Amino acid sequence: MKQRKVTQQQKSHFKWKRKVYAVLFLGFCFGSLLLMQTQYTRILALASLQSRFVQKPKIAFLFIARNRIPLEIVWDAFFKGAESRFSIFVHSRPGFLLNKATTRSEYFLNRQVNDSIQVDWGEASMIEAERILLRHALEDPWNERFVFLSDSCIPLYNFSYTYDYIMSTSTSFVDSFADTKEGRYNPKMSSFIPVHNWRKGSQWVVLTRKHAEIVVNDTSVFPMFQQHCKRRSLPEFWRDQPFPADPAKEHNCIPDEHYVQTLLAQEGLEGEITRRSLTHSSWDLSSSKDPTRRGWHPVTYKFSDATPMLIKYIKDIDNIYYETEYRREWCTSKGKPSTCFLFARKFTRPAALRLLNMSMLGASRKAANES
């Protein structure tokens, strides 16, 4: 009888322990669930926070300048707020420094390359300056597009629109067309560069990283240009140089208008480019009465030229016709019809500042004044 009583007490004790264990187990499960939910919420919050700071591919803006950047205030307003999505490199004359005495924009401080060369218009030195800029820009692995700009260029749209336009395609933007007129192509290049690969176009190109590396690593086409692609001697220089035996037979080859285009054609990469430039220049000046606006260079827009009508005209251009190829290039972005140009040149400082004050450039003077 006593033994049976002890057994019942033990059973009662075991039942009590089971209840305690069950309560502890449920409490553990509930606590774990709360902890997991808290951790999950923290992970989501951290992921959301990190996504805001994930490094995006960058555009390298490569400026070819004489000395300082005269339109720096305009570009300062353009770049403001997009610091993680661009980098800047400037090729100026050797020894020139972009310091606090020569630039008012923090974005251009010390952005000059340290191995610049003396550049002469119409010479292969212009190509070498471009290659120097690319070499520096390629050192940053986040730079995926490379935009060449002159010191007289202005942006027509804000940074976000410009960035999305350029990054939305896997192609380079290279103004390139067959050059069928005599005088540019030198038959002495034919052993390496056949005439069917000879191209002409604007030097203001936008390159993918792959094409930028091809330009930098080129050891074949560039030497041919150095040797055989040279501009014709101008009459006013003949007194300082040997008089050409027959000036009419001189080849008038402007290297920077042919090099990138011909190199990519030579490499069989024209299927990887959009064959137009994103920088507008005005060359139709034959009727101008101002002799300074006619010749071998595009028009320079002065203060009186800088009007909303001018900017609207440039922004409304949606196609480009190449007469040597009977080709009309309809401009698109993300598969839809779009404006052709994101940048324009050549603008004087007063003209650019007038447009900035009128908020015609995708950035306001207020933004510039805040920097």
Coordinates of C-alpha atoms in Angstrom, one line a residue:
M1 CA 0.0 0.0 0.0
K2 CA 2.8 2.4 0.9
Q3 CA 4.6 1.5 -2.3
R4 CA 1.6 2.4 -4.4
K5 CA 1.2 5.8 -2.6
V6 CA 4.8 6.6 -3.5
T7 CA 4.3 5.7 -7.1
Q8 CA 1.3 8.0 -7.4
Q9 CA 3.3 10.8 -5.8
Q10 CA 6.1 10.2 -8.4
K11 CA 3.5 10.3 -11.2
S12 CA 2.1 13.5 -9.9
H13 CA 5.7 14.9 -9.6
F14 CA 6.4 13.9 -13.2
K15 CA 3.3 15.4 -14.5
W16 CA 4.2 18.7 -12.8
K17 CA 7.7 18.6 -14.3
R18 CA 6.2 17.9 -17.8
K19 CA 4.0 21.0 -17.4
V20 CA 7.0 23.1 -16.4
Y21 CA 9.0 21.8 -19.3
A22 CA 6.1 22.4 -21.7
V23 CA 5.8 26.0 -20.4
L24 CA 9.5 26.5 -20.7
F25 CA 9.6 25.1 -24.2
L26 CA 6.7 27.2 -25.4
G27 CA 8.4 30.2 -23.8
F28 CA 11.6 29.4 -25.6
C29 CA 9.8 29.0 -28.9
F30 CA 7.9 32.2 -28.4
G31 CA 11.1 34.1 -27.4
S32 CA 13.0 32.6 -30.4
L33 CA 10.2 33.7 -32.7
L34 CA 10.3 37.2 -31.3
L35 CA 14.1 37.3 -31.6
M36 CA 14.0 36.0 -35.2
Q37 CA 11.4 38.6 -36.1
T38 CA 13.4 41.3 -34.5
Q39 CA 16.6 40.1 -36.3
Y40 CA 14.7 39.9 -39.6
T41 CA 13.4 43.4 -39.1
R42 CA 17.0 44.6 -38.4
I43 CA 18.3 42.8 -41.4
L44 CA 15.7 44.3 -43.7
A45 CA 16.4 47.8 -42.2
L46 CA 20.2 47.2 -42.7
A47 CA 19.7 46.0 -46.2
S48 CA 17.5 49.0 -47.0
L49 CA 20.2 51.3 -45.5
Q50 CA 23.0 49.6 -47.4
S51 CA 21.1 49.8 -50.7
R52 CA 21.1 53.6 -50.3
F53 CA 24.9 53.6 -50.2
V54 CA 25.8 50.8 -52.6
Q55 CA 28.4 52.1 -55.0
K56 CA 26.9 52.6 -58.4
P57 CA 28.9 52.6 -61.7
K58 CA 30.5 56.0 -62.3
I59 CA 30.9 58.2 -65.3
A60 CA 34.3 59.7 -65.8
F61 CA 34.1 63.3 -67.2
L62 CA 37.3 64.0 -69.1
F63 CA 38.0 67.6 -69.8
I64 CA 40.5 68.8 -72.3
A65 CA 41.4 72.4 -71.3
R66 CA 43.9 75.0 -72.0
N67 CA 44.3 76.0 -68.4
R68 CA 41.5 76.4 -66.0
I69 CA 37.8 75.4 -66.6
P70 CA 36.1 78.7 -67.5
L71 CA 32.6 77.2 -67.1
E72 CA 33.3 75.6 -63.7
I73 CA 30.3 77.3 -62.1
V74 CA 27.9 75.7 -64.6
W75 CA 29.5 72.3 -64.0
D76 CA 29.5 72.8 -60.2
A77 CA 25.7 73.2 -60.3
F78 CA 25.5 70.1 -62.6
F79 CA 27.5 67.8 -60.3
K80 CA 26.1 68.9 -57.0
G81 CA 24.3 66.1 -55.1
A82 CA 25.7 63.3 -57.4
E83 CA 29.1 62.9 -55.8
S84 CA 29.1 59.0 -55.8
R85 CA 28.3 58.7 -59.5
F86 CA 31.0 60.6 -61.2
S87 CA 34.7 61.3 -61.3
I88 CA 36.6 64.2 -63.0
F89 CA 39.9 64.4 -64.8
V90 CA 41.3 67.5 -66.5
H91 CA 44.1 67.7 -69.0
S92 CA 45.6 71.2 -69.0
R93 CA 49.0 72.5 -70.1
P94 CA 52.0 71.0 -68.3
G95 CA 52.5 72.5 -64.8
F96 CA 49.1 74.0 -64.5
L97 CA 47.4 73.2 -61.1
L98 CA 43.7 73.4 -60.3
N99 CA 44.0 74.8 -56.7
K100 CA 42.0 77.3 -54.7
A101 CA 43.6 80.1 -56.7
T102 CA 42.5 78.7 -60.1
T103 CA 39.1 77.1 -59.4
R104 CA 36.1 78.0 -57.3
S105 CA 34.6 74.5 -57.5
E106 CA 35.5 71.8 -55.1
Y107 CA 34.9 69.2 -57.8
F108 CA 37.8 70.4 -59.9
L109 CA 40.3 70.9 -57.1
N110 CA 43.5 68.9 -57.9
R111 CA 41.7 67.1 -60.7
Q112 CA 44.4 67.9 -63.3
V113 CA 46.5 64.9 -64.5
N114 CA 50.2 65.1 -63.5
D115 CA 51.6 63.9 -66.8
S116 CA 49.9 66.3 -69.3
I117 CA 51.6 67.3 -72.5
Q118 CA 51.6 70.4 -74.7
V119 CA 48.7 70.0 -77.1
D120 CA 48.5 71.6 -80.5
W121 CA 45.3 71.7 -82.5
G122 CA 45.3 69.5 -85.6
E123 CA 48.2 67.4 -84.3
A124 CA 48.5 63.9 -82.8
S125 CA 49.2 65.4 -79.4
M126 CA 45.4 65.9 -79.0
I127 CA 45.0 62.1 -79.3
E128 CA 47.8 61.5 -76.8
A129 CA 46.0 63.9 -74.3
E130 CA 42.9 61.8 -74.7
R131 CA 44.8 58.6 -74.0
I132 CA 46.5 60.1 -70.9
L133 CA 43.0 61.0 -69.5
L134 CA 41.7 57.5 -70.2
R135 CA 44.8 55.9 -68.5
H136 CA 44.1 57.9 -65.3
A137 CA 40.3 57.3 -65.4
L138 CA 40.7 53.6 -65.9
E139 CA 42.6 53.3 -62.6
D140 CA 39.2 53.6 -60.8
P141 CA 37.4 50.3 -61.3
W142 CA 34.0 52.0 -60.7
N143 CA 34.4 54.2 -63.8
E144 CA 32.3 52.5 -66.6
R145 CA 31.7 55.3 -69.0
F146 CA 34.2 57.9 -70.2
V147 CA 32.9 61.3 -71.5
F148 CA 35.2 63.6 -73.4
L149 CA 34.4 67.3 -73.0
S150 CA 36.1 70.6 -74.0
D151 CA 36.5 73.5 -71.7
S152 CA 33.7 75.3 -73.6
C153 CA 31.1 72.6 -73.2
I154 CA 27.9 73.0 -71.2
P155 CA 25.4 70.3 -70.0
L156 CA 21.9 70.6 -71.4
Y157 CA 20.2 68.5 -68.8
N158 CA 20.5 67.7 -65.1
F159 CA 22.9 65.0 -63.9
S160 CA 20.2 62.3 -63.3
Y161 CA 18.8 62.5 -66.8
T162 CA 22.4 62.6 -68.3
Y163 CA 23.5 59.6 -66.2
D164 CA 20.4 57.5 -67.0
Y165 CA 20.7 58.3 -70.7
I166 CA 24.4 57.3 -70.9
M167 CA 24.1 54.2 -68.6
S168 CA 21.0 52.8 -70.2
T169 CA 22.8 51.4 -73.1
S170 CA 25.8 49.1 -73.4
T171 CA 27.2 50.9 -76.4
S172 CA 29.7 53.7 -76.8
F173 CA 28.5 56.9 -78.5
V174 CA 31.0 57.7 -81.3
D175 CA 30.2 60.0 -84.1
S176 CA 31.5 57.9 -87.0
F177 CA 30.9 57.9 -90.8
A178 CA 32.8 57.0 -93.9
D179 CA 35.1 59.8 -95.1
T180 CA 34.9 59.7 -98.9
K181 CA 36.4 63.1 -99.7
E182 CA 39.9 63.2 -100.9
G183 CA 42.6 64.9 -98.9
R184 CA 42.2 63.3 -95.4
Y185 CA 43.2 59.7 -96.0
N186 CA 46.9 59.1 -96.7
P187 CA 47.6 56.1 -99.0
K188 CA 50.8 55.5 -97.0
M189 CA 48.6 54.1 -94.3
S190 CA 47.0 51.5 -96.6
S191 CA 49.4 48.7 -95.7
F192 CA 47.8 48.7 -92.2
I193 CA 44.7 50.8 -92.3
P194 CA 42.7 50.0 -95.5
V195 CA 40.6 52.9 -96.9
H196 CA 37.3 51.0 -96.2
N197 CA 38.1 51.3 -92.4
W198 CA 38.8 55.0 -92.6
R199 CA 36.3 57.0 -90.6
K200 CA 35.6 60.6 -89.6
G201 CA 33.6 62.2 -86.8
S202 CA 33.7 64.3 -83.7
Q203 CA 36.3 63.7 -81.0
W204 CA 33.7 64.3 -78.3
V205 CA 32.9 60.6 -77.7
V206 CA 31.5 58.6 -74.9
L207 CA 33.3 55.3 -74.4
T208 CA 32.5 52.1 -72.5
R209 CA 35.2 50.7 -70.3
K210 CA 36.0 48.0 -72.9
H211 CA 36.5 50.6 -75.7
A212 CA 38.5 52.9 -73.4
E213 CA 40.9 50.1 -72.7
I214 CA 41.3 49.4 -76.4
V215 CA 42.2 53.1 -77.0
V216 CA 44.8 53.1 -74.2
N217 CA 46.3 49.7 -75.2
D218 CA 46.5 50.6 -78.9
T219 CA 50.1 50.2 -80.2
S220 CA 49.3 50.0 -83.9
V221 CA 46.8 52.6 -85.2
F222 CA 48.2 55.5 -83.0
P223 CA 51.7 55.3 -84.4
M224 CA 50.3 55.3 -88.0
F225 CA 48.4 58.5 -87.1
Q226 CA 51.5 60.1 -85.6
Q227 CA 53.4 59.5 -88.8
H228 CA 50.8 59.9 -91.6
C229 CA 47.8 61.9 -90.3
K230 CA 48.8 65.6 -90.1
R231 CA 47.0 68.8 -90.9
R232 CA 48.0 70.8 -94.0
S233 CA 50.4 73.7 -93.5
L234 CA 48.7 77.0 -93.4
P235 CA 50.1 79.8 -95.7
E236 CA 50.9 82.1 -92.8
F237 CA 53.2 79.4 -91.4
W238 CA 55.1 78.8 -94.6
R239 CA 57.6 81.6 -93.9
D240 CA 58.8 79.7 -90.8
Q241 CA 58.8 76.2 -92.5
P242 CA 60.0 74.7 -95.7
F243 CA 57.6 75.7 -98.5
P244 CA 55.7 72.6 -99.7
A245 CA 56.5 71.5 -103.3
D246 CA 52.8 71.2 -104.1
P247 CA 50.4 72.5 -101.4
A248 CA 47.4 71.0 -103.3
K249 CA 48.8 67.5 -102.8
E250 CA 49.2 67.8 -99.0
H251 CA 46.9 65.7 -97.0
N252 CA 44.9 67.7 -94.5
C253 CA 44.3 65.1 -91.9
I254 CA 43.1 66.2 -88.4
P255 CA 44.0 63.3 -86.1
D256 CA 41.3 63.8 -83.4
E257 CA 38.5 63.7 -86.0
H258 CA 39.5 60.3 -87.2
Y259 CA 41.4 58.3 -84.6
V260 CA 38.8 56.7 -82.3
Q261 CA 36.4 56.1 -85.1
T262 CA 39.0 54.4 -87.3
L263 CA 40.5 52.4 -84.5
L264 CA 37.1 50.9 -83.6
A265 CA 36.4 50.2 -87.2
Q266 CA 39.8 48.6 -87.6
E267 CA 39.0 46.4 -84.5
G268 CA 35.7 45.3 -86.0
L269 CA 33.7 46.9 -83.2
E270 CA 31.3 49.2 -85.0
G271 CA 28.5 46.9 -84.0
E272 CA 29.2 47.9 -80.4
I273 CA 28.8 51.7 -80.9
T274 CA 25.9 54.1 -81.4
R275 CA 27.3 56.1 -84.3
R276 CA 26.6 59.6 -83.2
S277 CA 28.0 62.1 -80.7
L278 CA 26.2 63.4 -77.6
T279 CA 27.8 66.8 -77.9
H280 CA 26.3 69.4 -80.3
S281 CA 28.5 71.7 -82.4
S282 CA 27.3 74.2 -85.0
W283 CA 29.3 74.0 -88.2
D284 CA 26.9 75.6 -90.7
L285 CA 28.4 79.0 -90.8
S286 CA 28.9 79.6 -94.6
S287 CA 26.4 82.5 -94.6
S288 CA 27.9 84.2 -91.5
K289 CA 29.1 87.7 -92.2
D290 CA 31.4 87.5 -89.2
P291 CA 34.8 86.2 -90.5
T292 CA 35.7 85.0 -87.0
R293 CA 32.7 82.6 -87.2
R294 CA 33.9 80.9 -90.4
G295 CA 36.8 78.5 -90.9
W296 CA 37.9 75.3 -89.4
H297 CA 36.2 75.6 -86.0
P298 CA 32.6 75.5 -84.9
V299 CA 30.8 78.7 -83.9
T300 CA 31.5 80.2 -80.5
Y301 CA 28.3 81.3 -78.8
K302 CA 28.5 84.7 -77.2
F303 CA 26.4 86.4 -74.6
S304 CA 23.9 87.6 -77.2
D305 CA 23.5 84.1 -78.7
A306 CA 22.6 82.5 -75.3
T307 CA 18.8 82.5 -75.5
P308 CA 16.1 80.0 -74.6
M309 CA 15.4 79.6 -78.3
L310 CA 19.0 78.4 -79.0
I311 CA 18.7 75.8 -76.2
K312 CA 15.3 74.7 -77.4
Y313 CA 16.6 74.3 -80.9
I314 CA 19.4 72.1 -79.8
K315 CA 17.2 70.0 -77.5
D316 CA 14.6 69.5 -80.3
I317 CA 17.1 67.8 -82.6
D318 CA 16.0 64.2 -82.8
N319 CA 18.0 62.9 -85.9
I320 CA 21.3 63.4 -87.7
Y321 CA 21.8 62.8 -91.4
Y322 CA 25.2 61.5 -92.7
E323 CA 25.4 62.4 -96.4
T324 CA 28.4 60.3 -97.2
E325 CA 26.5 57.1 -96.1
Y326 CA 23.0 58.3 -97.0
R327 CA 22.2 57.4 -93.4
R328 CA 19.8 59.1 -91.0
E329 CA 20.4 58.4 -87.4
W330 CA 17.2 58.7 -85.4
C331 CA 18.1 59.3 -81.8
T332 CA 16.7 57.0 -79.1
S333 CA 17.1 56.4 -75.4
K334 CA 15.8 53.2 -73.6
G335 CA 14.2 52.2 -76.9
K336 CA 12.2 55.4 -77.2
P337 CA 12.6 58.5 -79.4
S338 CA 14.7 61.1 -77.6
T339 CA 16.8 64.2 -78.0
C340 CA 20.2 63.6 -79.7
F341 CA 22.4 65.8 -77.5
L342 CA 23.3 66.0 -73.8
F343 CA 26.0 68.6 -74.2
A344 CA 26.8 71.6 -76.4
R345 CA 29.7 73.7 -77.4
K346 CA 31.4 76.3 -77.8
F347 CA 30.1 78.7 -75.2
T348 CA 31.9 81.7 -73.7
R349 CA 31.7 82.2 -70.0
P350 CA 29.2 85.1 -70.2
A351 CA 27.0 83.1 -72.5
A352 CA 27.0 80.0 -70.2
L353 CA 26.4 82.1 -67.1
R354 CA 23.4 83.8 -68.8
L355 CA 21.9 80.4 -69.5
L356 CA 22.6 79.3 -66.0
N357 CA 20.8 82.3 -64.6
M358 CA 17.8 81.6 -66.8
S359 CA 17.8 78.0 -65.5
M360 CA 18.1 76.7 -69.0
L361 CA 20.8 74.0 -68.3
G362 CA 19.1 71.6 -65.9
A363 CA 20.8 73.3 -63.0
S364 CA 20.0 76.7 -61.4
R365 CA 22.4 79.5 -60.3
K366 CA 21.0 78.9 -56.8
A367 CA 22.6 75.5 -56.8
A368 CA 25.9 76.9 -57.9
N369 CA 25.8 79.6 -55.2
E370 CA 25.2 77.0 -52.5
S371 CA 28.5 75.2 -53.3

